[in-house]
Each structure stands twice: as structure tokens, then as C-alpha cells.
CSV table of N, CA and C and ligand atoms in Angstrom, one decimal:
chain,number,residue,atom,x,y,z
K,1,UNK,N,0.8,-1.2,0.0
K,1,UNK,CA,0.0,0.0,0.0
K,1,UNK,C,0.9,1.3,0.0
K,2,UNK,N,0.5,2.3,-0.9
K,2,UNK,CA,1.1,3.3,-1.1
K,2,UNK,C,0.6,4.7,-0.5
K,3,UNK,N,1.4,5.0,0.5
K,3,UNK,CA,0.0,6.5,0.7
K,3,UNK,C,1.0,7.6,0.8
K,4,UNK,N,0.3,8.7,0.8
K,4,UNK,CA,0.9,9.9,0.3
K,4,UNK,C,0.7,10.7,1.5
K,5,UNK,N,1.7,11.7,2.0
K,5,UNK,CA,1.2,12.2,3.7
K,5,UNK,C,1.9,13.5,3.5
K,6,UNK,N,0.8,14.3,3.3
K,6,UNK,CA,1.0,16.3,3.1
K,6,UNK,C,0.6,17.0,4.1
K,7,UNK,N,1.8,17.6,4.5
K,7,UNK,CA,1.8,18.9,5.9
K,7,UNK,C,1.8,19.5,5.2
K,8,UNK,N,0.5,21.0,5.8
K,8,UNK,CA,0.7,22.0,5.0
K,8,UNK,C,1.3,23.5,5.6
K,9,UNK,N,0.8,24.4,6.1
K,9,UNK,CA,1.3,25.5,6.3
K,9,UNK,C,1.9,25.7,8.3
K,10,UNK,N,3.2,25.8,8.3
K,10,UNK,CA,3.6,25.9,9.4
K,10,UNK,C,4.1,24.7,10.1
K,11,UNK,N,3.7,23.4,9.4
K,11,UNK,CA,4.4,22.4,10.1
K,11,UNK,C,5.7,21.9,10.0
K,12,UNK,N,6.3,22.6,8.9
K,12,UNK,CA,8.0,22.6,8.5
K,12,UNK,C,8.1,23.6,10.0
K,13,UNK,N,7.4,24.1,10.9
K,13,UNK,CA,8.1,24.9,12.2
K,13,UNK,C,7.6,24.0,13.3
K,14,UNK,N,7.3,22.7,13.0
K,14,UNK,CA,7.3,21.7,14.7
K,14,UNK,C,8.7,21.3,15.3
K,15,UNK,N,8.6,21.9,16.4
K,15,UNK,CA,9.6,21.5,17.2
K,15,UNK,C,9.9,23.1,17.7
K,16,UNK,N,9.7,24.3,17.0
K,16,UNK,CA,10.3,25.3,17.4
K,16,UNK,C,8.8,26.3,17.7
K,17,UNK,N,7.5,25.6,16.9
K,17,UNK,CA,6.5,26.4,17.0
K,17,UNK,C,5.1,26.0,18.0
K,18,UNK,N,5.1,26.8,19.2
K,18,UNK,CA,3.7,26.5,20.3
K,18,UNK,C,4.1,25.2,20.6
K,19,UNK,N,5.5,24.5,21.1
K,19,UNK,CA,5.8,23.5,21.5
K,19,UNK,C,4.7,22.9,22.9
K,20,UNK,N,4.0,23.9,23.5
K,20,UNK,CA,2.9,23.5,24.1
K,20,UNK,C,1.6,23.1,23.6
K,21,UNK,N,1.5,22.9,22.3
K,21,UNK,CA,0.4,22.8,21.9
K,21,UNK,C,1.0,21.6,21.3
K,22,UNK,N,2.1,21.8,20.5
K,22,UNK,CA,2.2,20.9,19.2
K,22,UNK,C,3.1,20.1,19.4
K,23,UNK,N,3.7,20.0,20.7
K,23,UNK,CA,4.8,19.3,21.1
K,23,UNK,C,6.5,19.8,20.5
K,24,UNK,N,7.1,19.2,21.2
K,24,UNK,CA,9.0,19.8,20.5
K,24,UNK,C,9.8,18.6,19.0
K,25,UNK,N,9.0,18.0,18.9
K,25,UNK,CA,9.6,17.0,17.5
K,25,UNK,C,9.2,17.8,16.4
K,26,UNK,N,10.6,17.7,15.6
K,26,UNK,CA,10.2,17.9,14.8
K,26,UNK,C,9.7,17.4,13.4
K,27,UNK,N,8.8,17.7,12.3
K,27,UNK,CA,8.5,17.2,11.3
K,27,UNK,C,9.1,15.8,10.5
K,28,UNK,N,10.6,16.2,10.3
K,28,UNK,CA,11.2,15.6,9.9
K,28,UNK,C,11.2,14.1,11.0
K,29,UNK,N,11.6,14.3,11.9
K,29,UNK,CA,11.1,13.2,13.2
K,29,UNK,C,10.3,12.4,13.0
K,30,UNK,N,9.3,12.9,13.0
K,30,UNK,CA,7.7,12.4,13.2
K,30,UNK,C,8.0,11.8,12.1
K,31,UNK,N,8.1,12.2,10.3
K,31,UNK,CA,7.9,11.6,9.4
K,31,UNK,C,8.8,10.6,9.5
K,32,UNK,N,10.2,10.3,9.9
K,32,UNK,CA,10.9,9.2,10.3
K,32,UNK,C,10.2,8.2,10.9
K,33,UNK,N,9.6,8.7,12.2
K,33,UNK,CA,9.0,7.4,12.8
K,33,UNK,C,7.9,6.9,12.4
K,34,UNK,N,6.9,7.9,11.6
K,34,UNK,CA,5.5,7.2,10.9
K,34,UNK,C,6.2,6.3,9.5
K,35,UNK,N,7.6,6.6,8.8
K,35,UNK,CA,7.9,5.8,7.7
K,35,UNK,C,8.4,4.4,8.6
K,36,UNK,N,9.1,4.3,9.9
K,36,UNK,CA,9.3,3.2,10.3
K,36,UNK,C,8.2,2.3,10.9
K,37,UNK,N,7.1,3.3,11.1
K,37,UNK,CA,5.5,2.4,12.1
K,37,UNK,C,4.8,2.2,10.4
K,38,UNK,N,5.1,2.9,8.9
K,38,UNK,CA,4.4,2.3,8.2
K,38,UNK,C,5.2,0.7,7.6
K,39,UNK,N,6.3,1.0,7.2
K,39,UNK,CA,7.4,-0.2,7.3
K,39,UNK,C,6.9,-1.5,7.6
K,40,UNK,N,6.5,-1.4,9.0
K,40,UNK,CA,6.3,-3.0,10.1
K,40,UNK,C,4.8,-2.7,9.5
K,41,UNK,N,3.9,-2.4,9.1
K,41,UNK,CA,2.5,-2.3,8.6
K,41,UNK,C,3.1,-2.7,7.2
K,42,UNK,N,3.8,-3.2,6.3
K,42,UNK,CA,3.9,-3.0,4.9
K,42,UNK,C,3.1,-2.0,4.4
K,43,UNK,N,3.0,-0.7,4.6
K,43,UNK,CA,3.1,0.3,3.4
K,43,UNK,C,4.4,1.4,3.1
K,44,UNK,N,4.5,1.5,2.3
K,44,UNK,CA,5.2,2.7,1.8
K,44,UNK,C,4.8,4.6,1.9
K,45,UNK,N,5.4,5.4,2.6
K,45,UNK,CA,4.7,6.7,2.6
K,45,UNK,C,6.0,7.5,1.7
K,46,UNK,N,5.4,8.4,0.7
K,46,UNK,CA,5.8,9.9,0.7
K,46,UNK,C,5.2,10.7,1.2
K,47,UNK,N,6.1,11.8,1.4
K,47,UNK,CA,6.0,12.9,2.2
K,47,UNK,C,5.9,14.0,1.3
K,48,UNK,N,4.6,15.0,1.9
K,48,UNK,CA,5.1,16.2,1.2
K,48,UNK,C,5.1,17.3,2.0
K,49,UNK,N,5.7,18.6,2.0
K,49,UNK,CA,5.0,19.3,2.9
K,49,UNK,C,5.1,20.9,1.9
K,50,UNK,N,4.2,21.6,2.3
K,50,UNK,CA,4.1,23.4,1.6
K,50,UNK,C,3.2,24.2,2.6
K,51,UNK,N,4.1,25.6,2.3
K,51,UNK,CA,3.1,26.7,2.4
K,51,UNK,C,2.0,27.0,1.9
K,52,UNK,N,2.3,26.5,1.1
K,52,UNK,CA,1.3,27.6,-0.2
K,52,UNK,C,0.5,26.5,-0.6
K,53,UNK,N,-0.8,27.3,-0.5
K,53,UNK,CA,-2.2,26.5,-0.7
K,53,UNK,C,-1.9,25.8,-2.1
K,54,UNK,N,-1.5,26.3,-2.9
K,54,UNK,CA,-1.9,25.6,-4.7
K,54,UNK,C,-1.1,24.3,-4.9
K,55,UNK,N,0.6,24.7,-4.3
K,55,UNK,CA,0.9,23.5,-4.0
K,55,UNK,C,0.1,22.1,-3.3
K,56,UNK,N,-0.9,22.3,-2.6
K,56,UNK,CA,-1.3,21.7,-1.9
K,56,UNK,C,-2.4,20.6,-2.4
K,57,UNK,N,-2.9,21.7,-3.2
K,57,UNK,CA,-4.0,21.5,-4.7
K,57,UNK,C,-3.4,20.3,-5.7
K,58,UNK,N,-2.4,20.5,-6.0
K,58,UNK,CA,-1.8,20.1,-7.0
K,58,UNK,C,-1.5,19.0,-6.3
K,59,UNK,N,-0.7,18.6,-5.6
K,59,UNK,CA,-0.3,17.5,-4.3
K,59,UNK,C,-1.8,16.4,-4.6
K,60,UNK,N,-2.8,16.7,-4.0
K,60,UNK,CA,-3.5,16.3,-4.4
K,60,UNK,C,-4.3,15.7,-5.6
K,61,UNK,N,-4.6,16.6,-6.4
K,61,UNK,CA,-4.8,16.2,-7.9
K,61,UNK,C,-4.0,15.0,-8.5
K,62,UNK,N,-2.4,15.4,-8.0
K,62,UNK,CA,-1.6,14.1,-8.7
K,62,UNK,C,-1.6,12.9,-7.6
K,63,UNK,N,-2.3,12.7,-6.6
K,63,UNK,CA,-2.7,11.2,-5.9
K,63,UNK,C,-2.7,10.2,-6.0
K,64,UNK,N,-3.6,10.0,-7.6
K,64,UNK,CA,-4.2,8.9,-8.1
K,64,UNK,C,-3.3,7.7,-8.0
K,65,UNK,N,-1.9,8.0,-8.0
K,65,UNK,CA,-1.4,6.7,-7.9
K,65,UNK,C,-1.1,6.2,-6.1
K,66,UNK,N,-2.0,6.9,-5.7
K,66,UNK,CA,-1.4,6.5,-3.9
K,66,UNK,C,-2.7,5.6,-3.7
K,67,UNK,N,-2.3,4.7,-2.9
K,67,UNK,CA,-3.9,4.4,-2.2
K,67,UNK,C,-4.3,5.3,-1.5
K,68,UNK,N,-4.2,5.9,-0.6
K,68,UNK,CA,-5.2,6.8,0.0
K,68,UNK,C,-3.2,8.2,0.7
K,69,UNK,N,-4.6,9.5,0.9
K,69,UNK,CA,-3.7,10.8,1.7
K,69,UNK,C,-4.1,10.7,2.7
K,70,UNK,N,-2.9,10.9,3.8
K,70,UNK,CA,-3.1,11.4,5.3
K,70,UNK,C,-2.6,12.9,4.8
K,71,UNK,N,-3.6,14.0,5.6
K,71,UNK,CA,-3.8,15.2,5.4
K,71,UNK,C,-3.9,16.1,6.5
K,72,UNK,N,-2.4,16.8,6.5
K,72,UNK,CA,-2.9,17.8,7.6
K,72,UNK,C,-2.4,19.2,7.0
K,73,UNK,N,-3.9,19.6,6.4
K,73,UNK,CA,-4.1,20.8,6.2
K,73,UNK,C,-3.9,22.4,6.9
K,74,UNK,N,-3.1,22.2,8.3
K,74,UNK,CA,-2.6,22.9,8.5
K,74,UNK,C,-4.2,23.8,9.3
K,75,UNK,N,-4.0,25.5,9.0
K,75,UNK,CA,-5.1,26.6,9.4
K,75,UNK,C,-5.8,26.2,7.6
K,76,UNK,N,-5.4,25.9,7.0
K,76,UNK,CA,-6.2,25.6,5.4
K,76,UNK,C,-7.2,24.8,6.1
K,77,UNK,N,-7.2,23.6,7.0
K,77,UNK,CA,-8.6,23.2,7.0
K,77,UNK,C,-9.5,23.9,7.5
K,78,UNK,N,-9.3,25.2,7.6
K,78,UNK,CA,-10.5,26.0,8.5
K,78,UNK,C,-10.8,26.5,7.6
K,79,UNK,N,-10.5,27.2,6.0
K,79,UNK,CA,-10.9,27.8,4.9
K,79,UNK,C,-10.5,27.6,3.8
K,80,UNK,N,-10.0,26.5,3.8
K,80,UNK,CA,-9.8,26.8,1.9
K,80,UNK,C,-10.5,26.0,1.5
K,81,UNK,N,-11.2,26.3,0.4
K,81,UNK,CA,-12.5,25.9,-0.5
K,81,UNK,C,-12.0,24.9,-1.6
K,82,UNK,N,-10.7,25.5,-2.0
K,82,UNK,CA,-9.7,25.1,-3.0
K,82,UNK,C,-9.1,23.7,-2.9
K,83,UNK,N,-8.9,23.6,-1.4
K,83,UNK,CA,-8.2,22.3,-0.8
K,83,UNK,C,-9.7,21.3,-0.8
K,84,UNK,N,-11.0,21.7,-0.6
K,84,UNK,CA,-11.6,21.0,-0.2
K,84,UNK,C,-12.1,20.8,-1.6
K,85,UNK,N,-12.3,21.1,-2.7
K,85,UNK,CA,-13.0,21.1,-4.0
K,85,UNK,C,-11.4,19.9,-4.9
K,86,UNK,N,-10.7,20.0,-4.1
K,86,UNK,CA,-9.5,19.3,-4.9
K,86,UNK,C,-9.4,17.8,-4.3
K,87,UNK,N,-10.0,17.8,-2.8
K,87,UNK,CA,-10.4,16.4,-2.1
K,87,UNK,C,-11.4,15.7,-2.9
K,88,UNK,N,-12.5,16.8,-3.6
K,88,UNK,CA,-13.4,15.8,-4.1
K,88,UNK,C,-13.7,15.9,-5.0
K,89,UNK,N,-12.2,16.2,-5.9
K,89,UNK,CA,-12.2,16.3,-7.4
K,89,UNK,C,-11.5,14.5,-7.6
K,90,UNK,N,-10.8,14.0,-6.5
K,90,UNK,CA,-10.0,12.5,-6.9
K,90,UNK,C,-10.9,11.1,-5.9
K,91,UNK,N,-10.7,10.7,-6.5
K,91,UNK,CA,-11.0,9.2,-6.2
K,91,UNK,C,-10.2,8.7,-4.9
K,92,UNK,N,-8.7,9.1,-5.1
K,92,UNK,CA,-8.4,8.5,-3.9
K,92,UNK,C,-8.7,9.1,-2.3
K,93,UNK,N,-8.8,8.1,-1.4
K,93,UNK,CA,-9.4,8.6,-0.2
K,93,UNK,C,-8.0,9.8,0.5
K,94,UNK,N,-9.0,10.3,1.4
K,94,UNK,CA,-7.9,11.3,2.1
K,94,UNK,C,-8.6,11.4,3.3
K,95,UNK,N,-8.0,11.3,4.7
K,95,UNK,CA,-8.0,11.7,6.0
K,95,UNK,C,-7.3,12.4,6.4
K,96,UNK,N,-8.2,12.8,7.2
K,96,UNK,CA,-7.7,14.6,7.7
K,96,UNK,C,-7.1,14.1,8.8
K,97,UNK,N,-5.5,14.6,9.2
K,97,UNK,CA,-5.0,14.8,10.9
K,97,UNK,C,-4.8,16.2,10.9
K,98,UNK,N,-4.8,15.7,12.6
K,98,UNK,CA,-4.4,17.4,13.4
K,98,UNK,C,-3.8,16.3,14.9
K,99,UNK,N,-2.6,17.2,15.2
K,99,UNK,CA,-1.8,16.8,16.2
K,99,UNK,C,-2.7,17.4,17.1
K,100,UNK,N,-3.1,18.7,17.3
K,100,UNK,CA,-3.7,19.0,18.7
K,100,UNK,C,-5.3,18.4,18.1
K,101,UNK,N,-6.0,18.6,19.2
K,101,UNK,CA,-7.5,18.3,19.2
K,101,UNK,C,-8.2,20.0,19.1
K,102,UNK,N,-8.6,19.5,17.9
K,102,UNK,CA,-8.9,21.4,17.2
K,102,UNK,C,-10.3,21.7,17.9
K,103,UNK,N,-10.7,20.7,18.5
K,103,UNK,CA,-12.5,21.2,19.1
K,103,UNK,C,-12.1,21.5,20.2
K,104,UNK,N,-10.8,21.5,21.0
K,104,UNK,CA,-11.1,21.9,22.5
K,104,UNK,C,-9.7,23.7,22.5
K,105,UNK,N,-9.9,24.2,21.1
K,105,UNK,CA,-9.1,25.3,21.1
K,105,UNK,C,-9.9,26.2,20.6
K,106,UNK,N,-9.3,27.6,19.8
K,106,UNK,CA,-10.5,28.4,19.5
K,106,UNK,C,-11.5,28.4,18.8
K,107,UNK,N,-12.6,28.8,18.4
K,107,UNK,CA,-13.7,28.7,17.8
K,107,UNK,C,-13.5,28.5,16.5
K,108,UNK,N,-12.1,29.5,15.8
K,108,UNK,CA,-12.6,29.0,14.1
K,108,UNK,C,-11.8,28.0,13.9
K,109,UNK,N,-11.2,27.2,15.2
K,109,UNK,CA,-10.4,25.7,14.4
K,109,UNK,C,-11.7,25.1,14.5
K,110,UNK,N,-12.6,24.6,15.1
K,110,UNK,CA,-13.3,24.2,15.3
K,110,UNK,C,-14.6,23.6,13.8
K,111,UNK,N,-14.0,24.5,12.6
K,111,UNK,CA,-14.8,24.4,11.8
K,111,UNK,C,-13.5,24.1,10.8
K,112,UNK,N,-14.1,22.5,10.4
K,112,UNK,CA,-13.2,22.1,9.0
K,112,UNK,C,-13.9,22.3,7.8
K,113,UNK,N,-13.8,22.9,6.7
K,113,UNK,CA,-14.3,23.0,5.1
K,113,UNK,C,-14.5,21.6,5.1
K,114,UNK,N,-12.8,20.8,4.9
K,114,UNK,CA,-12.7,19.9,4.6
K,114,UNK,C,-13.4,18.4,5.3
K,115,UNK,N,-13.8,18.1,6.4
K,115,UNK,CA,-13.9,17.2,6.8
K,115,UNK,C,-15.2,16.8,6.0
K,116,UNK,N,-16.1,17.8,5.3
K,116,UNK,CA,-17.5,16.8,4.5
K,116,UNK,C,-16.8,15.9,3.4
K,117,UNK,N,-15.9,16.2,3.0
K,117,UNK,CA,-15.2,15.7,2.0
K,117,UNK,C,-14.4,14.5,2.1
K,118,UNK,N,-13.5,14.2,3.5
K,118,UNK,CA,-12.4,13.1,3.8
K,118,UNK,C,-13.4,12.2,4.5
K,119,UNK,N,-12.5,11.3,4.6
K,119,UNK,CA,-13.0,10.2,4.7
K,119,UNK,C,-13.4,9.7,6.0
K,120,UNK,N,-12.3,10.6,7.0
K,120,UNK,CA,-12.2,10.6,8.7
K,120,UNK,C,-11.5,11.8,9.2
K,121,UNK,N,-11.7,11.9,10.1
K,121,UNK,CA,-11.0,13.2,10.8
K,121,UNK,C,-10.4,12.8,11.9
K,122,UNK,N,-8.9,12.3,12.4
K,122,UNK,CA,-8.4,12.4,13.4
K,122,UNK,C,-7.8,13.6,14.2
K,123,UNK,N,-8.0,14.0,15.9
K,123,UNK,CA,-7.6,15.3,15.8
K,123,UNK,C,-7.3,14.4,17.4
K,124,UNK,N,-5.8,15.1,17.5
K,124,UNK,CA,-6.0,15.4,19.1
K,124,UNK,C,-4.8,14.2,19.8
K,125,UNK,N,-4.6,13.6,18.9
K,125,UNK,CA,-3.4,12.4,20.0
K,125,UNK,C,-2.1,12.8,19.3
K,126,UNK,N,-1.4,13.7,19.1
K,126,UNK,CA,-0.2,14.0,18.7
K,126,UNK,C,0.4,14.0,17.5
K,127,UNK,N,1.4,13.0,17.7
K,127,UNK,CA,2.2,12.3,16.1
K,127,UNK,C,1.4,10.8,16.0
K,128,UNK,N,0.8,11.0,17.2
K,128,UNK,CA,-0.4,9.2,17.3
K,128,UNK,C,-1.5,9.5,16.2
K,129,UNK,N,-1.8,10.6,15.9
K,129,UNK,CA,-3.1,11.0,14.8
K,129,UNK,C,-2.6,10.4,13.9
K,130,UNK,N,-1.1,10.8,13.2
K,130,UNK,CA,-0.9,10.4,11.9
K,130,UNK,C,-1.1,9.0,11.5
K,131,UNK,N,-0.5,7.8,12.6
K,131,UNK,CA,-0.7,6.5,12.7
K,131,UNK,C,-1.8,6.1,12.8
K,132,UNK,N,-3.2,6.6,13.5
K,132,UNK,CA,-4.2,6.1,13.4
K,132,UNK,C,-4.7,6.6,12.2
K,133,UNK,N,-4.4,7.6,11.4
K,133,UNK,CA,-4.6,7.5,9.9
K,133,UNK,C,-4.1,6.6,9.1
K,134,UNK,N,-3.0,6.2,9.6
K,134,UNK,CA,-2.0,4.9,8.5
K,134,UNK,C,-3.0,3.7,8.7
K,135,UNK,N,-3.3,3.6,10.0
K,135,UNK,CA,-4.2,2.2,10.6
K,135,UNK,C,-5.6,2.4,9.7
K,136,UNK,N,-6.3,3.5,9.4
K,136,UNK,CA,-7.6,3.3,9.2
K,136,UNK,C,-7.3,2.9,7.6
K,137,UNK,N,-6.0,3.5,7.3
K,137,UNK,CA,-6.1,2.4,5.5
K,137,UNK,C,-5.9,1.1,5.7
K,138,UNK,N,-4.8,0.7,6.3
K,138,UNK,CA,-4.5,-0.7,6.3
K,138,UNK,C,-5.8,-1.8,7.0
K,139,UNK,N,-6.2,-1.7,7.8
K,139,UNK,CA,-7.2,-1.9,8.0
K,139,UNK,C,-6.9,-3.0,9.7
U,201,DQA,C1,-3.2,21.8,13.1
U,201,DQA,C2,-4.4,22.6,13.7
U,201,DQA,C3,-4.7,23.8,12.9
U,201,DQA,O1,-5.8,24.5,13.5
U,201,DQA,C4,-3.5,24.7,12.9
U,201,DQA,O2,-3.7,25.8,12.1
U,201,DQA,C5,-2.3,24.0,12.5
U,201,DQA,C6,-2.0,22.6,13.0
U,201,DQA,C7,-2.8,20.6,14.0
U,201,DQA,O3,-2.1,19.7,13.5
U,201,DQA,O4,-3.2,20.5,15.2
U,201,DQA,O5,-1.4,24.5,11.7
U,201,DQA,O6,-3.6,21.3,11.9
């Protein structure tokens, strides 16, 4: 199994950014040890990560050959239309993570564009969200 796993805006700053919130590892970290917890699961992950919303677009669009995206959209899942209209322009599945748990912080994390679109929404167990995204493909 092949899945594709895109950080978007600000997560290239984990480890240095709201370490109270987001914890002190950094990205590169995390994606090390979700490529070694996907490994012992037999799948394969690439990584992608951007600022910029279009990138993100595009990321998407070109999917088709992954089995499914783990997606953390970053403050984009609170508004972009763009990201959510490009989730349900492809066939392949995509779940949404969030390391913190976005319903118990301020009001506009609270509202995802994207979640009518994915498949699942994990929020709230750390670098453990990403894995229980890897888990809900593998099955
Ligand atoms: C986040 C939550 C978002 O509200 C925030 O804008 C982020 C990170 C998370 O992983 O908890 O950048 O997606």
C-alpha cells in the first residue's frame, strides 16, 4: 500500500512552533518514525510538505497513484475551498489529521471546510493521529 502524507502551512516549524500545543519534534522526526510504524505495517509513505495553498492543490490532484492521503491541512482546514474542492475532485481517499485536538481550542479551528469531503478526521493524539490515519487504511 502506497499513501501519500501532506503537511501544510507551518508544520515545516514543529519542534520550534507553540511546543505547548504541538509538542517539541520535529516534522522531519515524526515523518521518520510514521515511515518506520508504516514499514512494520507494509506500506510505503511519501512525504510532502508546503506553504502555499496551490501546492497543496496540485499534491492532491496528482494522488491517483497512492492508495489513500493522510492530510494535515494545516489553518487551510479551516478555509480553503480550493483544498476541499480538490479532495473531491480525486477518487483517492484522504483523512484529515491534526496533532492538537482542534474542538477543544479556539472557535474557528473548530470548523473544518474539509472534513464533509475526507474520509475521517483524526484530531488530538499527537504524532499518534498520523498513525491512526496509516491504521484506518491498512485496516
Ligand atoms: C493543526 C491545527 C490547525 O488549527 C493549525 O492551524 C495547524 C495545525 C494541528 O495539527 O493541530 O497549523 O492542523
Amino acid at each position: 500500500m502506497k499513501l501519500l502524507v501532506i503537511n501544510g502551512p507551518n508544520l515545516n516549524m514543529l519542534g520550534k512552533r507553540e511546543p505547548g500545543v504541538y509538542g517539541s519534534e520535529t516534522l522531519d522526526s515524526i515523518s521518520a518514525w510514521l515511515e518506520g510504524e508504516a514499514a512494520a505495517l507494509g506500506a510505503e509513505l511519501t512525504f510532502f510538505q508546503s506553504n502555499v495553498e496551490g501546492e497543496i492543490v496540485a499534491a492532491i490532484q496528482d494522488a491517483d497513484n497512492y492508495d489513500g492521503v493522510i492530510l494535515n491541512a494545516g489553518a487551510y482546514t479551516h478555509y480553503s475551498i480550493a483544498i476541499r474542492d480538490a479532495i473531491a475532485a480525486v477518487r483517492t481517499p484522504v483523512v484529515e489529521v491534526h496533532l492538537s485536538n482542534v474542538h477543544a481550542r479556539e472557535d474557528f479551528r473548530k470548523t473544518s471546510v474539509i472534513a464533509p469531503v475526507c474520509a475521517g478526521t483524526i484530531s488530538g493524539f499527537g504524532k499518534l493521529s498520523y498513525k491512526l490515519a496509516l491504521v484506518s487504511f491498512i485496516g
